[in-house]
PDB file of C-alpha atoms in Angstrom:
ATOM      1  CA  PRO O   1     -35.920-130.572  30.217  1.00 81.00           C
ATOM      2  CA  PRO O   2     -34.361-134.020  30.475  1.00 85.00           C
ATOM      3  CA  PRO O   3     -30.568-134.317  30.442  1.00 91.00           C
ATOM      4  CA  LEU O   4     -28.978-134.869  26.601  1.00 95.00           C
ATOM      5  CA  PRO O   5     -27.071-138.193  25.536  1.00 92.00           C
ATOM      6  CA  TYR O   6     -23.939-136.816  25.544  1.00 97.00           C
ATOM      7  CA  ALA O   7     -22.229-133.906  26.905  1.00 98.00           C
ATOM      8  CA  TYR O   8     -22.434-130.509  25.315  1.00 97.00           C
ATOM      9  CA  ASP O   9     -19.236-130.370  24.035  1.00 97.00           C
ATOM     10  CA  ALA O  10     -19.608-133.478  22.047  1.00 98.00           C
ATOM     11  CA  LEU O  11     -20.886-132.270  18.683  1.00 97.00           C
ATOM     12  CA  GLU O  12     -17.555-130.131  18.398  1.00 97.00           C
ATOM     13  CA  PRO O  13     -15.752-128.956  16.208  1.00 97.00           C
ATOM     14  CA  HIS O  14     -19.573-129.062  14.314  1.00 97.00           C
ATOM     15  CA  ILE O  15     -22.135-127.473  16.945  1.00 97.00           C
ATOM     16  CA  ASP O  16     -20.282-125.918  19.677  1.00 96.00           C
ATOM     17  CA  ALA O  17     -20.214-126.331  23.257  1.00 96.00           C
ATOM     18  CA  THR O  18     -21.598-122.853  23.840  1.00 96.00           C
ATOM     19  CA  THR O  19     -24.244-123.487  21.707  1.00 95.00           C
ATOM     20  CA  MET O  20     -25.494-126.645  22.784  1.00 96.00           C
ATOM     21  CA  GLU O  21     -25.697-125.434  26.154  1.00 96.00           C
ATOM     22  CA  GLU O  22     -27.236-122.255  25.847  1.00 95.00           C
ATOM     23  CA  HIS O  23     -29.743-124.366  23.520  1.00 96.00           C
ATOM     24  CA  HIS O  24     -30.030-127.265  25.716  1.00 96.00           C
ATOM     25  CA  SER O  25     -30.263-125.543  29.888  1.00 95.00           C
ATOM     26  CA  LYS O  26     -32.184-121.856  28.377  1.00 93.00           C
ATOM     27  CA  HIS O  27     -33.822-122.213  25.513  1.00 94.00           C
ATOM     28  CA  HIS O  28     -35.467-126.025  25.738  1.00 95.00           C
ATOM     29  CA  ARG O  29     -35.411-125.664  29.215  1.00 94.00           C
ATOM     30  CA  ALA O  30     -38.037-122.254  28.823  1.00 95.00           C
ATOM     31  CA  TYR O  31     -40.147-124.191  26.356  1.00 96.00           C
ATOM     32  CA  THR O  32     -40.644-127.035  28.726  1.00 96.00           C
ATOM     33  CA  ASN O  33     -41.866-124.806  31.838  1.00 96.00           C
ATOM     34  CA  LYS O  34     -44.058-122.719  29.932  1.00 96.00           C
ATOM     35  CA  LEU O  35     -45.705-125.852  28.475  1.00 96.00           C
ATOM     36  CA  ASN O  36     -45.641-127.425  31.846  1.00 96.00           C
ATOM     37  CA  ALA O  37     -47.420-124.146  33.042  1.00 97.00           C
ATOM     38  CA  ALA O  38     -50.356-124.157  30.751  1.00 96.00           C
ATOM     39  CA  LEU O  39     -50.890-128.288  30.911  1.00 96.00           C
ATOM     40  CA  GLU O  40     -51.403-127.089  34.830  1.00 96.00           C
ATOM     41  CA  THR O  41     -53.987-123.945  33.625  1.00 96.00           C
ATOM     42  CA  LEU O  42     -55.949-127.020  31.882  1.00 96.00           C
ATOM     43  CA  ARG O  43     -56.037-128.960  34.428  1.00 95.00           C
ATOM     44  CA  GLY O  44     -57.351-126.722  37.044  1.00 94.00           C
ATOM     45  CA  ASP O  45     -60.070-126.412  34.534  1.00 93.00           C
ATOM     46  CA  PRO O  46     -62.971-128.841  34.119  1.00 93.00           C
ATOM     47  CA  ALA O  47     -63.405-127.902  30.905  1.00 91.00           C
ATOM     48  CA  THR O  48     -60.114-128.581  29.984  1.00 93.00           C
ATOM     49  CA  LYS O  49     -58.699-131.333  32.168  1.00 94.00           C
ATOM     50  CA  ALA O  50     -58.904-133.999  30.197  1.00 94.00           C
ATOM     51  CA  LEU O  51     -57.074-132.273  27.054  1.00 95.00           C
ATOM     52  CA  ALA O  52     -54.085-131.961  29.330  1.00 93.00           C
ATOM     53  CA  LYS O  53     -53.917-135.718  30.340  1.00 92.00           C
ATOM     54  CA  LEU O  54     -53.326-136.136  26.255  1.00 94.00           C
ATOM     55  CA  GLY O  55     -50.296-136.705  24.988  1.00 92.00           C
ATOM     56  CA  ILE O  56     -48.584-133.813  23.601  1.00 94.00           C
ATOM     57  CA  ASP O  57     -48.597-134.856  20.140  1.00 93.00           C
ATOM     58  CA  THR O  58     -51.778-135.431  20.323  1.00 95.00           C
ATOM     59  CA  LEU O  59     -52.997-132.439  22.049  1.00 96.00           C
ATOM     60  CA  LEU O  60     -50.921-130.437  19.280  1.00 96.00           C
ATOM     61  CA  GLN O  61     -53.714-131.725  17.075  1.00 96.00           C
ATOM     62  CA  ARG O  62     -56.222-130.391  18.923  1.00 96.00           C
ATOM     63  CA  LEU O  63     -55.861-126.739  19.470  1.00 96.00           C
ATOM     64  CA  GLU O  64     -58.607-126.076  18.144  1.00 95.00           C
ATOM     65  CA  GLN O  65     -60.527-127.619  21.818  1.00 95.00           C
ATOM     66  CA  ILE O  66     -58.551-124.949  23.957  1.00 95.00           C
ATOM     67  CA  THR O  67     -60.864-121.996  23.255  1.00 94.00           C
ATOM     68  CA  ASP O  68     -59.113-119.333  25.433  1.00 95.00           C
ATOM     69  CA  SER O  69     -56.863-117.567  22.737  1.00 96.00           C
ATOM     70  CA  LYS O  70     -53.204-117.024  24.757  1.00 97.00           C
ATOM     71  CA  LEU O  71     -53.532-120.094  26.957  1.00 97.00           C
ATOM     72  CA  ARG O  72     -53.718-122.248  23.033  1.00 97.00           C
ATOM     73  CA  ALA O  73     -50.926-120.319  21.663  1.00 97.00           C
ATOM     74  CA  THR O  74     -48.925-120.574  24.647  1.00 97.00           C
ATOM     75  CA  VAL O  75     -49.281-124.864  23.781  1.00 97.00           C
ATOM     76  CA  ARG O  76     -48.694-124.075  20.471  1.00 97.00           C
ATOM     77  CA  ASN O  77     -45.233-122.672  20.604  1.00 97.00           C
ATOM     78  CA  ALA O  78     -44.475-123.795  24.074  1.00 97.00           C
ATOM     79  CA  GLY O  79     -45.413-127.169  23.281  1.00 96.00           C
ATOM     80  CA  GLY O  80     -44.385-127.400  19.920  1.00 96.00           C
ATOM     81  CA  GLY O  81     -40.821-126.322  20.725  1.00 96.00           C
ATOM     82  CA  PHE O  82     -40.652-129.156  23.097  1.00 96.00           C
ATOM     83  CA  VAL O  83     -41.400-131.639  21.030  1.00 96.00           C
ATOM     84  CA  ASN O  84     -39.377-130.053  18.418  1.00 97.00           C
ATOM     85  CA  HIS O  85     -36.321-129.921  20.316  1.00 96.00           C
ATOM     86  CA  GLU O  86     -36.511-133.468  22.230  1.00 96.00           C
ATOM     87  CA  LEU O  87     -36.503-134.194  18.494  1.00 97.00           C
ATOM     88  CA  PHE O  88     -33.425-132.389  17.526  1.00 97.00           C
ATOM     89  CA  PHE O  89     -31.048-133.118  20.556  1.00 97.00           C
ATOM     90  CA  ALA O  90     -32.626-137.015  20.433  1.00 97.00           C
ATOM     91  CA  THR O  91     -31.218-137.076  16.515  1.00 97.00           C
ATOM     92  CA  MET O  92     -28.257-136.046  16.967  1.00 98.00           C
ATOM     93  CA  SER O  93     -24.616-137.930  18.042  1.00 97.00           C
ATOM     94  CA  PRO O  94     -20.742-137.618  18.714  1.00 97.00           C
ATOM     95  CA  ASP O  95     -20.818-140.686  16.584  1.00 95.00           C
ATOM     96  CA  GLY O  96     -23.418-139.039  13.279  1.00 95.00           C
ATOM     97  CA  GLY O  97     -22.935-138.411   9.553  1.00 94.00           C
ATOM     98  CA  GLY O  98     -21.842-139.905   7.020  1.00 89.00           C
ATOM     99  CA  ASP O  99     -23.574-140.796   3.626  1.00 85.00           C
ATOM    100  CA  VAL O 100     -25.074-144.259   4.192  1.00 80.00           C
ATOM    101  CA  VAL O 101     -27.549-145.704   6.178  1.00 86.00           C
ATOM    102  CA  GLU O 102     -26.945-149.455   7.428  1.00 85.00           C
ATOM    103  CA  HIS O 103     -31.024-149.858   7.354  1.00 90.00           C
ATOM    104  CA  ALA O 104     -32.427-151.559   4.473  1.00 90.00           C
ATOM    105  CA  GLY O 105     -35.647-150.024   4.819  1.00 94.00           C
ATOM    106  CA  LEU O 106     -34.797-146.515   5.578  1.00 96.00           C
ATOM    107  CA  ASN O 107     -32.223-146.841   3.225  1.00 95.00           C
ATOM    108  CA  ALA O 108     -34.586-147.837   0.661  1.00 95.00           C
ATOM    109  CA  ALA O 109     -37.362-144.773   1.301  1.00 96.00           C
ATOM    110  CA  ILE O 110     -34.603-142.915   0.792  1.00 97.00           C
ATOM    111  CA  VAL O 111     -33.396-144.120  -2.499  1.00 96.00           C
ATOM    112  CA  SER O 112     -37.815-144.566  -3.570  1.00 96.00           C
ATOM    113  CA  ALA O 113     -38.366-141.105  -2.479  1.00 97.00           C
ATOM    114  CA  PHE O 114     -35.497-138.783  -3.333  1.00 97.00           C
ATOM    115  CA  GLY O 115     -33.571-140.799  -5.711  1.00 97.00           C
ATOM    116  CA  THR O 116     -29.803-140.540  -3.731  1.00 95.00           C
ATOM    117  CA  MET O 117     -28.152-139.983  -0.051  1.00 95.00           C
ATOM    118  CA  ALA O 118     -27.037-136.643  -1.845  1.00 96.00           C
ATOM    119  CA  MET O 119     -30.586-135.698  -3.271  1.00 97.00           C
ATOM    120  CA  LEU O 120     -32.038-135.591   0.371  1.00 97.00           C
ATOM    121  CA  LYS O 121     -29.454-133.858   1.881  1.00 97.00           C
ATOM    122  CA  ARG O 122     -30.164-131.582  -1.317  1.00 98.00           C
ATOM    123  CA  ALA O 123     -33.731-131.152  -0.308  1.00 98.00           C
ATOM    124  CA  LEU O 124     -33.804-130.794   3.383  1.00 98.00           C
ATOM    125  CA  SER O 125     -31.003-128.688   3.187  1.00 98.00           C
ATOM    126  CA  LEU O 126     -32.409-126.290   0.498  1.00 98.00           C
ATOM    127  CA  SER O 127     -35.596-126.291   2.750  1.00 98.00           C
ATOM    128  CA  ALA O 128     -33.754-125.351   5.816  1.00 98.00           C
ATOM    129  CA  LEU O 129     -31.981-122.637   3.518  1.00 97.00           C
ATOM    130  CA  GLU O 130     -35.383-120.498   2.248  1.00 97.00           C
ATOM    131  CA  VAL O 131     -37.261-120.937   5.482  1.00 97.00           C
ATOM    132  CA  PHE O 132     -38.472-117.918   6.294  1.00 95.00           C
ATOM    133  CA  GLY O 133     -37.123-116.273   9.794  1.00 93.00           C
ATOM    134  CA  SER O 134     -37.697-119.104  12.589  1.00 95.00           C
ATOM    135  CA  GLY O 135     -38.598-122.058  11.559  1.00 97.00           C
ATOM    136  CA  TRP O 136     -37.778-125.881  10.927  1.00 98.00           C
ATOM    137  CA  ALA O 137     -36.584-127.893   8.187  1.00 98.00           C
ATOM    138  CA  TRP O 138     -37.739-131.383   8.308  1.00 98.00           C
ATOM    139  CA  LEU O 139     -37.693-135.179   6.956  1.00 98.00           C
ATOM    140  CA  ALA O 140     -41.039-136.730   8.155  1.00 98.00           C
ATOM    141  CA  LEU O 141     -42.730-139.799   7.202  1.00 97.00           C
ATOM    142  CA  ASP O 142     -46.322-139.364   6.183  1.00 96.00           C
ATOM    143  CA  ARG O 143     -48.816-141.823   6.674  1.00 94.00           C
ATOM    144  CA  ARG O 144     -50.781-141.545   3.987  1.00 93.00           C
ATOM    145  CA  SER O 145     -48.386-142.590   1.249  1.00 94.00           C
ATOM    146  CA  ASP O 146     -45.607-144.173   3.536  1.00 95.00           C
ATOM    147  CA  LYS O 147     -43.853-141.895   1.367  1.00 97.00           C
ATOM    148  CA  LEU O 148     -40.767-139.852   2.868  1.00 98.00           C
ATOM    149  CA  VAL O 149     -41.340-136.003   2.306  1.00 98.00           C
ATOM    150  CA  VAL O 150     -39.407-133.132   3.385  1.00 98.00           C
ATOM    151  CA  GLN O 151     -41.265-130.241   4.325  1.00 98.00           C
ATOM    152  CA  SER O 152     -40.332-126.713   6.633  1.00 98.00           C
ATOM    153  CA  THR O 153     -42.769-124.906   9.450  1.00 98.00           C
ATOM    154  CA  PRO O 154     -42.724-121.881  10.226  1.00 97.00           C
ATOM    155  CA  ASN O 155     -41.849-120.405  14.414  1.00 96.00           C
ATOM    156  CA  GLN O 156     -42.063-123.772  16.848  1.00 96.00           C
ATOM    157  CA  ASP O 157     -45.460-125.705  14.816  1.00 97.00           C
ATOM    158  CA  THR O 158     -44.181-129.294  14.619  1.00 97.00           C
ATOM    159  CA  PRO O 159     -45.640-131.709  11.474  1.00 96.00           C
ATOM    160  CA  ALA O 160     -46.894-133.681  14.216  1.00 92.00           C
ATOM    161  CA  MET O 161     -49.680-131.645  14.615  1.00 96.00           C
ATOM    162  CA  ASP O 162     -50.552-133.514  11.489  1.00 95.00           C
ATOM    163  CA  ALA O 163     -52.085-136.822  12.367  1.00 93.00           C
ATOM    164  CA  SER O 164     -50.516-138.287   9.490  1.00 94.00           C
ATOM    165  CA  THR O 165     -47.148-136.631   9.322  1.00 96.00           C
ATOM    166  CA  VAL O 166     -44.424-138.417  11.222  1.00 97.00           C
ATOM    167  CA  PRO O 167     -41.381-135.697  11.674  1.00 98.00           C
ATOM    168  CA  LEU O 168     -38.030-138.036  11.553  1.00 98.00           C
ATOM    169  CA  LEU O 169     -35.299-136.107  11.780  1.00 98.00           C
ATOM    170  CA  GLY O 170     -35.055-131.863  11.666  1.00 98.00           C
ATOM    171  CA  ILE O 171     -32.966-129.408  11.882  1.00 98.00           C
ATOM    172  CA  ASP O 172     -33.515-126.013  13.665  1.00 97.00           C
ATOM    173  CA  VAL O 173     -33.332-122.597  11.948  1.00 96.00           C
ATOM    174  CA  TRP O 174     -33.727-120.319  14.664  1.00 90.00           C
ATOM    175  CA  GLU O 175     -30.620-118.240  15.264  1.00 90.00           C
ATOM    176  CA  HIS O 176     -30.072-119.400  18.779  1.00 88.00           C
ATOM    177  CA  ALA O 177     -29.184-122.655  17.034  1.00 90.00           C
ATOM    178  CA  TYR O 178     -25.965-121.553  15.718  1.00 90.00           C
ATOM    179  CA  TYR O 179     -25.036-117.849  15.910  1.00 87.00           C
ATOM    180  CA  LEU O 180     -22.330-117.742  18.633  1.00 86.00           C
ATOM    181  CA  LYS O 181     -20.438-119.651  16.200  1.00 91.00           C
ATOM    182  CA  HIS O 182     -21.233-119.797  12.589  1.00 90.00           C
ATOM    183  CA  GLN O 183     -23.245-115.605  13.105  1.00 88.00           C
ATOM    184  CA  SER O 184     -25.564-115.848  10.147  1.00 92.00           C
ATOM    185  CA  ARG O 185     -24.379-117.812   8.058  1.00 91.00           C
ATOM    186  CA  ARG O 186     -27.036-120.125   8.023  1.00 95.00           C
ATOM    187  CA  ALA O 187     -25.247-122.516   5.055  1.00 96.00           C
ATOM    188  CA  ASP O 188     -22.410-123.345   6.782  1.00 96.00           C
ATOM    189  CA  TYR O 189     -24.078-124.301  10.030  1.00 96.00           C
ATOM    190  CA  ILE O 190     -26.542-126.639   7.968  1.00 97.00           C
ATOM    191  CA  LYS O 191     -23.570-128.142   6.119  1.00 97.00           C
ATOM    192  CA  ASP O 192     -21.703-128.700  10.015  1.00 97.00           C
ATOM    193  CA  TRP O 193     -24.999-130.466  11.336  1.00 98.00           C
ATOM    194  CA  TRP O 194     -25.551-133.294   8.597  1.00 98.00           C
ATOM    195  CA  HIS O 195     -21.932-134.207  10.871  1.00 97.00           C
ATOM    196  CA  VAL O 196     -23.791-135.157  13.261  1.00 97.00           C
ATOM    197  CA  VAL O 197     -26.969-136.551  12.447  1.00 97.00           C
ATOM    198  CA  SER O 198     -27.672-139.794  13.857  1.00 97.00           C
ATOM    199  CA  TRP O 199     -29.013-141.917  11.162  1.00 96.00           C
ATOM    200  CA  PRO O 200     -29.760-144.952  13.305  1.00 95.00           C
ATOM    201  CA  GLU O 201     -31.252-143.200  15.827  1.00 96.00           C
ATOM    202  CA  VAL O 202     -33.624-141.668  12.541  1.00 97.00           C
ATOM    203  CA  ALA O 203     -33.914-145.211  11.489  1.00 96.00           C
ATOM    204  CA  ARG O 204     -35.733-146.093  14.659  1.00 96.00           C
ATOM    205  CA  ARG O 205     -38.110-143.779  14.479  1.00 96.00           C
ATOM    206  CA  TYR O 206     -38.685-144.136  11.385  1.00 96.00           C
ATOM    207  CA  ASP O 207     -39.439-148.518  12.348  1.00 95.00           C
ATOM    208  CA  ALA O 208     -41.667-146.650  15.087  1.00 95.00           C
ATOM    209  CA  ALA O 209     -43.861-144.759  12.925  1.00 94.00           C
ATOM    210  CA  ARG O 210     -43.978-147.294  10.645  1.00 92.00           C
ATOM    211  CA  ALA O 211     -45.202-149.998  13.017  1.00 89.00           C
ATOM    212  CA  ALA O 212     -47.498-147.637  14.555  1.00 83.00           C
ATOM    213  CA  THR O 213     -49.424-147.852  11.269  1.00 72.00           C
ATOM    214  CA  GLY O 214     -49.376-151.169  10.764  1.00 63.00           C
ATOM    215  CA  LYS O 215     -47.030-151.037   7.965  1.00 58.00           C
ATOM    216  CA  ALA O 216     -43.668-152.435   9.762  1.00 49.00           C
ATOM    217  CA  GLU O 217     -41.172-154.405   8.111  1.00 42.00           C
ATOM    218  CA  LEU O 218     -41.906-158.056   7.728  1.00 30.00           C
TER     219      LEU O 218
END
């Protein structure tokens, strides 16, 4: 997979180096390799060759066009795992955390949707806690309403499977994301994760999502 923009120990003490190395170099690598193999299979079949040329988000929105059920499941799980982890790692930073978003547009959107940053954190944390088994909790932009929303997805499903939803921030609550440090204490992991959230990166993704729908800040 692509290298991280920071060292494995850079998020200490909140996210430990061993977990980061395992998560990135083994789990993310496995999703990346499985996705590449699935894309190679799609490219090798004239009936699905065009699908392999799509961006991964678009491909995940067209899973029904993959008629082979096993290959479809691989693209769903490995493709979702790839895009989810790319976002997860990109939206964390050694300089992350804080309760103030230095971006007028994103800050206004948070206030509009949740009232305060504290209420956003409460909503997203609760969503992450309530995921049954393995999955993700998300802050996303609903393009239809131009509003921020909190939602969760099971397994490696991603909000990007719906073309009208753009994930901006996600927390991985698969046990591999936290078990080495936090064991079964998912709530403690979530609290620690907030200390490394990169709000500048979330703001960048917010601007890009709104620009793509013609609603960029003037």
